PDB file of C-alpha atoms in Angstrom:
ATOM      1  CA  GLN Y   1     -61.854-133.788  51.380  1.00 77.00           C
ATOM      2  CA  ALA Y   2     -58.266-132.573  50.960  1.00 75.00           C
ATOM      3  CA  GLU Y   3     -56.897-135.835  52.403  1.00 74.00           C
ATOM      4  CA  CYS Y   4     -59.158-137.876  50.090  1.00 76.00           C
ATOM      5  CA  ASP Y   5     -58.054-135.897  47.047  1.00 73.00           C
ATOM      6  CA  VAL Y   6     -54.397-136.406  47.887  1.00 73.00           C
ATOM      7  CA  GLN Y   7     -54.775-140.129  48.706  1.00 77.00           C
ATOM      8  CA  ALA Y   8     -56.665-140.712  45.459  1.00 75.00           C
ATOM      9  CA  GLY Y   9     -53.904-138.989  43.465  1.00 81.00           C
ATOM     10  CA  ARG Y  10     -56.234-136.283  42.167  1.00 79.00           C
ATOM     11  CA  ILE Y  11     -53.980-133.573  43.547  1.00 77.00           C
ATOM     12  CA  GLN Y  12     -50.428-133.234  44.762  1.00 77.00           C
ATOM     13  CA  PRO Y  13     -49.980-132.920  48.543  1.00 69.00           C
ATOM     14  CA  ILE Y  14     -48.297-129.503  48.220  1.00 70.00           C
ATOM     15  CA  GLN Y  15     -51.464-128.163  46.555  1.00 74.00           C
ATOM     16  CA  ARG Y  16     -53.421-128.775  49.760  1.00 79.00           C
ATOM     17  CA  PHE Y  17     -50.917-129.000  52.607  1.00 82.00           C
ATOM     18  CA  ALA Y  18     -47.982-126.701  53.293  1.00 80.00           C
ATOM     19  CA  ASP Y  19     -44.714-127.853  54.794  1.00 73.00           C
ATOM     20  CA  VAL Y  20     -44.649-127.909  58.591  1.00 71.00           C
ATOM     21  CA  LEU Y  21     -42.118-128.951  61.220  1.00 59.00           C
ATOM     22  CA  LEU Y  22     -42.857-132.426  62.688  1.00 52.00           C
ATOM     23  CA  LYS Y  23     -45.687-133.566  60.417  1.00 68.00           C
ATOM     24  CA  SER Y  24     -46.789-136.528  62.524  1.00 73.00           C
ATOM     25  CA  ASN Y  25     -50.270-135.664  63.875  1.00 84.00           C
ATOM     26  CA  ARG Y  26     -49.768-132.096  62.632  1.00 87.00           C
ATOM     27  CA  CYS Y  27     -50.760-130.470  59.319  1.00 89.00           C
ATOM     28  CA  ASP Y  28     -50.952-127.057  57.638  1.00 91.00           C
ATOM     29  CA  LEU Y  29     -54.081-126.998  55.440  1.00 90.00           C
ATOM     30  CA  THR Y  30     -54.048-124.152  52.900  1.00 93.00           C
ATOM     31  CA  ILE Y  31     -57.381-122.405  52.509  1.00 93.00           C
ATOM     32  CA  PRO Y  32     -59.321-122.018  49.233  1.00 91.00           C
ATOM     33  CA  LEU Y  33     -61.385-118.963  48.322  1.00 90.00           C
ATOM     34  CA  GLY Y  34     -64.388-118.195  46.147  1.00 87.00           C
ATOM     35  CA  GLN Y  35     -67.909-119.492  45.596  1.00 78.00           C
ATOM     36  CA  LEU Y  36     -66.670-122.629  43.844  1.00 75.00           C
ATOM     37  CA  HIS Y  37     -64.953-123.772  47.037  1.00 82.00           C
ATOM     38  CA  ASP Y  38     -66.827-121.936  49.800  1.00 81.00           C
ATOM     39  CA  GLU Y  39     -70.529-121.657  48.982  1.00 85.00           C
ATOM     40  CA  GLN Y  40     -71.434-120.373  52.445  1.00 91.00           C
ATOM     41  CA  ASP Y  41     -68.784-117.618  52.324  1.00 94.00           C
ATOM     42  CA  ILE Y  42     -67.246-118.760  55.619  1.00 95.00           C
ATOM     43  CA  ILE Y  43     -63.765-117.460  54.738  1.00 95.00           C
ATOM     44  CA  PRO Y  44     -64.854-113.991  53.493  1.00 96.00           C
ATOM     45  CA  GLN Y  45     -66.981-113.619  56.635  1.00 97.00           C
ATOM     46  CA  ALA Y  46     -64.021-114.514  58.838  1.00 96.00           C
ATOM     47  CA  LEU Y  47     -61.616-112.252  56.947  1.00 97.00           C
ATOM     48  CA  ASN Y  48     -64.087-109.354  57.029  1.00 97.00           C
ATOM     49  CA  GLN Y  49     -64.541-109.657  60.776  1.00 97.00           C
ATOM     50  CA  VAL Y  50     -60.811-109.851  61.404  1.00 97.00           C
ATOM     51  CA  LEU Y  51     -59.408-107.374  58.878  1.00 97.00           C
ATOM     52  CA  ARG Y  52     -62.177-104.771  58.800  1.00 97.00           C
ATOM     53  CA  GLU Y  53     -64.263-105.113  61.969  1.00 97.00           C
ATOM     54  CA  SER Y  54     -61.457-105.691  64.463  1.00 96.00           C
ATOM     55  CA  ALA Y  55     -58.182-103.902  65.109  1.00 96.00           C
ATOM     56  CA  VAL Y  56     -56.114-106.595  63.374  1.00 97.00           C
ATOM     57  CA  GLY Y  57     -56.172-105.095  59.877  1.00 96.00           C
ATOM     58  CA  GLN Y  58     -55.351-101.621  61.171  1.00 96.00           C
ATOM     59  CA  THR Y  59     -52.570-102.995  63.353  1.00 97.00           C
ATOM     60  CA  ILE Y  60     -50.821-104.839  60.525  1.00 97.00           C
ATOM     61  CA  ALA Y  61     -51.372-102.038  58.005  1.00 97.00           C
ATOM     62  CA  GLY Y  62     -50.013 -99.577  60.545  1.00 97.00           C
ATOM     63  CA  ILE Y  63     -46.749-101.520  60.603  1.00 97.00           C
ATOM     64  CA  LEU Y  64     -46.393-102.688  57.014  1.00 97.00           C
ATOM     65  CA  GLY Y  65     -48.603-100.186  55.184  1.00 97.00           C
ATOM     66  CA  PRO Y  66     -51.779-100.717  53.076  1.00 97.00           C
ATOM     67  CA  ASP Y  67     -49.714-102.253  50.250  1.00 98.00           C
ATOM     68  CA  ALA Y  68     -48.656-105.189  52.454  1.00 98.00           C
ATOM     69  CA  ILE Y  69     -49.132-108.420  50.474  1.00 98.00           C
ATOM     70  CA  LEU Y  70     -51.202-111.389  51.641  1.00 98.00           C
ATOM     71  CA  TYR Y  71     -48.517-114.050  51.955  1.00 98.00           C
ATOM     72  CA  GLU Y  72     -50.211-116.895  53.810  1.00 97.00           C
ATOM     73  CA  LEU Y  73     -53.761-118.149  54.361  1.00 97.00           C
ATOM     74  CA  SER Y  74     -54.033-121.489  56.046  1.00 96.00           C
ATOM     75  CA  CYS Y  75     -55.143-123.529  59.054  1.00 95.00           C
ATOM     76  CA  LEU Y  76     -52.574-125.121  61.328  1.00 94.00           C
ATOM     77  CA  MET Y  77     -53.817-128.227  63.137  1.00 92.00           C
ATOM     78  CA  SER Y  78     -52.161-130.436  65.715  1.00 93.00           C
ATOM     79  CA  ASP Y  79     -53.863-133.598  66.912  1.00 92.00           C
ATOM     80  CA  SER Y  80     -53.401-135.406  70.176  1.00 92.00           C
ATOM     81  CA  GLY Y  81     -49.994-137.111  70.069  1.00 91.00           C
ATOM     82  CA  SER Y  82     -48.202-134.396  68.099  1.00 92.00           C
ATOM     83  CA  GLN Y  83     -44.739-133.712  69.488  1.00 92.00           C
ATOM     84  CA  ARG Y  84     -43.159-130.438  70.516  1.00 93.00           C
ATOM     85  CA  GLN Y  85     -41.501-128.582  67.664  1.00 93.00           C
ATOM     86  CA  VAL Y  86     -37.994-127.184  67.959  1.00 94.00           C
ATOM     87  CA  LEU Y  87     -37.789-123.476  68.649  1.00 96.00           C
ATOM     88  CA  HIS Y  88     -37.582-121.565  65.354  1.00 96.00           C
ATOM     89  CA  PRO Y  89     -38.327-118.287  63.550  1.00 97.00           C
ATOM     90  CA  ASP Y  90     -40.574-118.406  60.497  1.00 96.00           C
ATOM     91  CA  THR Y  91     -38.256-116.068  58.610  1.00 96.00           C
ATOM     92  CA  PRO Y  92     -34.615-115.092  59.073  1.00 96.00           C
ATOM     93  CA  TYR Y  93     -33.438-111.665  60.101  1.00 96.00           C
ATOM     94  CA  ILE Y  94     -32.721-109.651  56.931  1.00 91.00           C
ATOM     95  CA  ASP Y  95     -30.118-106.959  57.608  1.00 90.00           C
ATOM     96  CA  GLY Y  96     -31.565-103.487  57.025  1.00 84.00           C
ATOM     97  CA  GLY Y  97     -34.857-104.909  55.739  1.00 77.00           C
ATOM     98  CA  GLY Y  98     -37.130-104.120  58.671  1.00 89.00           C
ATOM     99  CA  PRO Y  99     -40.048-106.427  59.531  1.00 95.00           C
ATOM    100  CA  VAL Y 100     -40.740-109.113  56.948  1.00 95.00           C
ATOM    101  CA  LEU Y 101     -44.070-110.691  57.825  1.00 97.00           C
ATOM    102  CA  TYR Y 102     -46.688-110.243  60.485  1.00 98.00           C
ATOM    103  CA  THR Y 103     -48.804-113.296  61.207  1.00 98.00           C
ATOM    104  CA  CYS Y 104     -52.169-113.550  62.931  1.00 98.00           C
ATOM    105  CA  PHE Y 105     -53.146-116.824  64.636  1.00 98.00           C
ATOM    106  CA  ILE Y 106     -56.873-117.152  65.461  1.00 98.00           C
ATOM    107  CA  ALA Y 107     -57.988-119.931  67.803  1.00 98.00           C
ATOM    108  CA  LEU Y 108     -60.894-122.002  66.464  1.00 97.00           C
ATOM    109  CA  GLN Y 109     -61.451-123.465  69.922  1.00 96.00           C
ATOM    110  CA  ASP Y 110     -60.212-122.745  73.419  1.00 97.00           C
ATOM    111  CA  VAL Y 111     -56.515-123.599  73.435  1.00 97.00           C
ATOM    112  CA  GLU Y 112     -55.751-125.258  76.768  1.00 95.00           C
ATOM    113  CA  MET Y 113     -52.439-126.239  78.313  1.00 95.00           C
ATOM    114  CA  ASP Y 114     -52.533-129.906  77.218  1.00 95.00           C
ATOM    115  CA  MET Y 115     -53.446-129.105  73.598  1.00 95.00           C
ATOM    116  CA  GLY Y 116     -49.988-127.968  72.477  1.00 94.00           C
ATOM    117  CA  PRO Y 117     -50.220-124.163  72.653  1.00 97.00           C
ATOM    118  CA  THR Y 118     -47.652-122.111  70.767  1.00 97.00           C
ATOM    119  CA  THR Y 119     -44.728-120.820  72.806  1.00 98.00           C
ATOM    120  CA  TRP Y 120     -43.343-117.397  71.879  1.00 98.00           C
ATOM    121  CA  MET Y 121     -40.164-115.664  73.044  1.00 98.00           C
ATOM    122  CA  PRO Y 122     -40.846-111.928  72.680  1.00 97.00           C
ATOM    123  CA  GLY Y 123     -37.943-109.714  71.713  1.00 97.00           C
ATOM    124  CA  THR Y 124     -36.131-112.420  69.716  1.00 98.00           C
ATOM    125  CA  HIS Y 125     -36.898-110.850  66.335  1.00 97.00           C
ATOM    126  CA  THR Y 126     -33.659-108.821  66.424  1.00 97.00           C
ATOM    127  CA  LYS Y 127     -30.319-109.270  64.664  1.00 96.00           C
ATOM    128  CA  GLU Y 128     -28.577-109.927  67.972  1.00 97.00           C
ATOM    129  CA  ALA Y 129     -31.058-112.592  69.028  1.00 97.00           C
ATOM    130  CA  HIS Y 130     -30.829-114.379  65.651  1.00 97.00           C
ATOM    131  CA  GLU Y 131     -27.026-114.330  65.714  1.00 97.00           C
ATOM    132  CA  ALA Y 132     -27.046-115.827  69.207  1.00 97.00           C
ATOM    133  CA  PHE Y 133     -29.675-118.403  68.206  1.00 97.00           C
ATOM    134  CA  MET Y 134     -27.487-119.611  65.319  1.00 96.00           C
ATOM    135  CA  ASP Y 135     -24.366-119.901  67.524  1.00 95.00           C
ATOM    136  CA  ASN Y 136     -24.030-123.366  69.069  1.00 93.00           C
ATOM    137  CA  ASN Y 137     -20.373-122.958  70.004  1.00 92.00           C
ATOM    138  CA  VAL Y 138     -19.438-123.420  73.636  1.00 87.00           C
ATOM    139  CA  PRO Y 139     -16.617-120.952  74.502  1.00 79.00           C
ATOM    140  CA  SER Y 140     -13.159-122.434  74.815  1.00 72.00           C
ATOM    141  CA  GLY Y 141     -12.160-122.932  78.425  1.00 63.00           C
ATOM    142  CA  ALA Y 142     -15.785-123.595  79.409  1.00 58.00           C
ATOM    143  CA  GLY Y 143     -15.945-125.437  82.680  1.00 56.00           C
ATOM    144  CA  ASP Y 144     -12.741-124.000  84.173  1.00 56.00           C
ATOM    145  CA  GLY Y 145     -14.684-121.351  86.062  1.00 56.00           C
ATOM    146  CA  SER Y 146     -13.680-118.540  83.736  1.00 50.00           C
ATOM    147  CA  SER Y 147     -16.464-118.816  81.165  1.00 53.00           C
ATOM    148  CA  SER Y 148     -19.997-120.078  80.636  1.00 64.00           C
ATOM    149  CA  LEU Y 149     -20.702-123.745  80.053  1.00 81.00           C
ATOM    150  CA  CYS Y 150     -23.371-122.718  77.578  1.00 89.00           C
ATOM    151  CA  SER Y 151     -23.381-121.685  73.949  1.00 94.00           C
ATOM    152  CA  PRO Y 152     -24.828-118.266  73.012  1.00 94.00           C
ATOM    153  CA  LYS Y 153     -27.914-120.145  71.769  1.00 96.00           C
ATOM    154  CA  ASP Y 154     -28.455-121.873  75.105  1.00 95.00           C
ATOM    155  CA  ASP Y 155     -27.819-118.625  76.998  1.00 95.00           C
ATOM    156  CA  LEU Y 156     -30.442-116.873  74.834  1.00 96.00           C
ATOM    157  CA  ILE Y 157     -33.060-119.565  75.401  1.00 96.00           C
ATOM    158  CA  LYS Y 158     -32.425-119.700  79.143  1.00 94.00           C
ATOM    159  CA  SER Y 159     -32.406-115.947  79.663  1.00 94.00           C
ATOM    160  CA  ARG Y 160     -35.465-114.844  77.690  1.00 95.00           C
ATOM    161  CA  PRO Y 161     -39.042-115.066  79.004  1.00 96.00           C
ATOM    162  CA  ALA Y 162     -41.468-117.276  77.098  1.00 97.00           C
ATOM    163  CA  PHE Y 163     -45.232-116.985  76.805  1.00 96.00           C
ATOM    164  CA  LEU Y 164     -47.826-119.659  75.989  1.00 97.00           C
ATOM    165  CA  GLY Y 165     -50.649-119.013  73.517  1.00 97.00           C
ATOM    166  CA  LEU Y 166     -53.520-120.123  75.758  1.00 97.00           C
ATOM    167  CA  LEU Y 167     -56.037-118.435  73.497  1.00 97.00           C
ATOM    168  CA  PRO Y 168     -59.794-118.453  74.092  1.00 98.00           C
ATOM    169  CA  LYS Y 169     -61.879-119.396  71.073  1.00 97.00           C
ATOM    170  CA  GLY Y 170     -62.046-116.529  68.602  1.00 96.00           C
ATOM    171  CA  SER Y 171     -59.104-114.600  70.045  1.00 97.00           C
ATOM    172  CA  CYS Y 172     -55.900-113.974  68.175  1.00 97.00           C
ATOM    173  CA  ALA Y 173     -52.179-113.477  68.541  1.00 97.00           C
ATOM    174  CA  ILE Y 174     -50.223-111.253  66.125  1.00 98.00           C
ATOM    175  CA  PHE Y 175     -46.485-111.710  65.906  1.00 98.00           C
ATOM    176  CA  ASP Y 176     -43.405-110.738  63.949  1.00 98.00           C
ATOM    177  CA  SER Y 177     -42.340-113.759  61.870  1.00 97.00           C
ATOM    178  CA  ARG Y 178     -38.754-113.346  63.084  1.00 98.00           C
ATOM    179  CA  CYS Y 179     -39.795-114.017  66.674  1.00 98.00           C
ATOM    180  CA  LEU Y 180     -38.660-117.393  68.005  1.00 98.00           C
ATOM    181  CA  HIS Y 181     -41.568-119.731  68.718  1.00 98.00           C
ATOM    182  CA  CYS Y 182     -42.701-123.346  68.521  1.00 96.00           C
ATOM    183  CA  GLY Y 183     -45.778-125.505  68.812  1.00 94.00           C
ATOM    184  CA  THR Y 184     -45.716-127.589  71.976  1.00 95.00           C
ATOM    185  CA  ALA Y 185     -46.811-131.225  72.323  1.00 94.00           C
ATOM    186  CA  ASN Y 186     -50.534-131.963  72.193  1.00 94.00           C
ATOM    187  CA  LYS Y 187     -51.032-134.271  75.168  1.00 94.00           C
ATOM    188  CA  ALA Y 188     -54.811-134.064  75.313  1.00 92.00           C
ATOM    189  CA  GLN Y 189     -56.352-137.342  76.426  1.00 85.00           C
ATOM    190  CA  SER Y 190     -59.655-136.872  74.624  1.00 79.00           C
ATOM    191  CA  ASP Y 191     -58.327-136.645  71.026  1.00 77.00           C
ATOM    192  CA  GLN Y 192     -58.732-132.872  71.050  1.00 87.00           C
ATOM    193  CA  SER Y 193     -57.220-131.110  68.079  1.00 91.00           C
ATOM    194  CA  ARG Y 194     -55.801-127.595  68.242  1.00 95.00           C
ATOM    195  CA  ALA Y 195     -56.758-125.628  65.119  1.00 96.00           C
ATOM    196  CA  LEU Y 196     -55.487-122.135  64.317  1.00 97.00           C
ATOM    197  CA  PHE Y 197     -56.850-120.241  61.328  1.00 97.00           C
ATOM    198  CA  TYR Y 198     -54.070-117.907  60.263  1.00 97.00           C
ATOM    199  CA  PHE Y 199     -52.820-115.455  57.689  1.00 98.00           C
ATOM    200  CA  SER Y 200     -49.750-113.330  57.246  1.00 98.00           C
ATOM    201  CA  PHE Y 201     -48.990-110.148  55.340  1.00 98.00           C
ATOM    202  CA  LYS Y 202     -45.577-109.387  53.836  1.00 98.00           C
ATOM    203  CA  ASN Y 203     -43.666-106.156  53.780  1.00 97.00           C
ATOM    204  CA  PRO Y 204     -44.101-104.923  50.145  1.00 96.00           C
ATOM    205  CA  ASN Y 205     -40.470-103.774  50.102  1.00 94.00           C
ATOM    206  CA  VAL Y 206     -39.163-107.299  50.791  1.00 93.00           C
ATOM    207  CA  GLY Y 207     -38.817-109.909  48.063  1.00 93.00           C
ATOM    208  CA  TYR Y 208     -38.557-113.529  49.102  1.00 94.00           C
ATOM    209  CA  PRO Y 209     -38.722-113.480  52.921  1.00 94.00           C
ATOM    210  CA  GLY Y 210     -36.687-116.660  53.399  1.00 92.00           C
ATOM    211  CA  ASN Y 211     -39.512-119.133  53.971  1.00 91.00           C
ATOM    212  CA  PRO Y 212     -42.060-120.633  51.515  1.00 92.00           C
ATOM    213  CA  ALA Y 213     -45.626-119.449  51.997  1.00 94.00           C
ATOM    214  CA  SER Y 214     -48.471-121.548  53.361  1.00 94.00           C
ATOM    215  CA  ILE Y 215     -50.994-120.489  50.746  1.00 94.00           C
ATOM    216  CA  ARG Y 216     -52.758-121.832  47.659  1.00 93.00           C
ATOM    217  CA  SER Y 217     -50.396-121.109  44.760  1.00 93.00           C
ATOM    218  CA  GLU Y 218     -53.051-119.234  42.749  1.00 94.00           C
ATOM    219  CA  LEU Y 219     -53.722-116.878  45.649  1.00 95.00           C
ATOM    220  CA  GLY Y 220     -50.026-116.339  46.302  1.00 95.00           C
ATOM    221  CA  ALA Y 221     -49.393-115.538  42.641  1.00 96.00           C
ATOM    222  CA  ALA Y 222     -52.125-112.855  42.710  1.00 96.00           C
ATOM    223  CA  LYS Y 223     -50.131-110.771  45.256  1.00 97.00           C
ATOM    224  CA  VAL Y 224     -53.231-109.351  46.876  1.00 98.00           C
ATOM    225  CA  SER Y 225     -52.551-106.248  48.931  1.00 98.00           C
ATOM    226  CA  MET Y 226     -54.188-105.438  52.270  1.00 98.00           C
ATOM    227  CA  LYS Y 227     -56.003-102.527  50.616  1.00 98.00           C
ATOM    228  CA  ASP Y 228     -57.289-104.682  47.729  1.00 98.00           C
ATOM    229  CA  MET Y 229     -58.525-107.353  50.153  1.00 98.00           C
ATOM    230  CA  GLU Y 230     -60.224-104.808  52.406  1.00 98.00           C
ATOM    231  CA  ASP Y 231     -61.904-103.134  49.412  1.00 98.00           C
ATOM    232  CA  ASP Y 232     -63.248-106.498  48.257  1.00 98.00           C
ATOM    233  CA  LEU Y 233     -64.434-107.349  51.749  1.00 98.00           C
ATOM    234  CA  GLU Y 234     -66.167-103.955  52.013  1.00 98.00           C
ATOM    235  CA  LEU Y 235     -68.193-104.825  48.910  1.00 98.00           C
ATOM    236  CA  PHE Y 236     -69.018-108.182  50.480  1.00 97.00           C
ATOM    237  CA  ALA Y 237     -70.162-106.518  53.717  1.00 97.00           C
ATOM    238  CA  LYS Y 238     -72.503-104.303  51.644  1.00 97.00           C
ATOM    239  CA  GLY Y 239     -74.035-107.340  49.945  1.00 96.00           C
ATOM    240  CA  LYS Y 240     -72.299-106.719  46.624  1.00 96.00           C
ATOM    241  CA  GLY Y 241     -70.261-109.930  46.498  1.00 95.00           C
ATOM    242  CA  HIS Y 242     -66.481-110.273  46.408  1.00 95.00           C
ATOM    243  CA  PRO Y 243     -65.332-110.065  42.782  1.00 96.00           C
ATOM    244  CA  LEU Y 244     -61.595-110.206  43.561  1.00 96.00           C
ATOM    245  CA  ILE Y 245     -61.952-113.311  45.738  1.00 96.00           C
ATOM    246  CA  ASP Y 246     -64.137-114.978  43.098  1.00 94.00           C
ATOM    247  CA  ARG Y 247     -61.677-114.232  40.262  1.00 95.00           C
ATOM    248  CA  ILE Y 248     -58.854-115.819  42.207  1.00 95.00           C
ATOM    249  CA  GLY Y 249     -61.049-118.670  43.439  1.00 92.00           C
ATOM    250  CA  ALA Y 250     -62.049-119.547  39.852  1.00 92.00           C
ATOM    251  CA  LEU Y 251     -58.381-120.320  39.131  1.00 91.00           C
ATOM    252  CA  MET Y 252     -57.972-122.693  42.080  1.00 89.00           C
ATOM    253  CA  ARG Y 253     -57.953-126.445  41.575  1.00 79.00           C
TER     254      ARG Y 253
END
């Protein structure tokens, strides 16, 4: 439906799809909320299970606090034929700012090796790692036996372990947005798509984190905190609806 609305000119692409590295056969579909867009309450059910019934909500709130702001809500999809992304962080290192965002990827199907799983490099969320990653300069005298042939960036990439997100359906990965990662190439022969439902919460003490959010603009503007979302989802779990979600959803195009 989102593709049809965009192709027909009824909506601008940015109002349905967020920016993503290497768009060919890959998209980032922002998620609507509320009864007008989700009559079966699929999204509130999913958020309730993840944020309230699993350890995910407690984990993120334990790091960023209950006032952490919902910054992204989207679904990242890569189809067969999508190419490997370059290694990147989602947000830069902000000196003295602490963690910026924590993101939760949830697999909507088993993610197998040929489907383009995410690669993460743990421990690269630090100032030192980001400085090395931005340094492409090969030391003078390289090749004479007295210094490395590699730039600090290449040395970093070669020396750090990497892990693949081979996630079973319904499982999740939570990561610091400053951690270096990339989507790998989807080489599946049977036109299998890799879909990850995801959300991120932002440190309430940080302003703009350095990267635009993958979220419907109306939801982003509402600046919904973890506590507010969990309170609304608790009402939903008790059969009392979700007034906050519906108020925001009513504003969405």
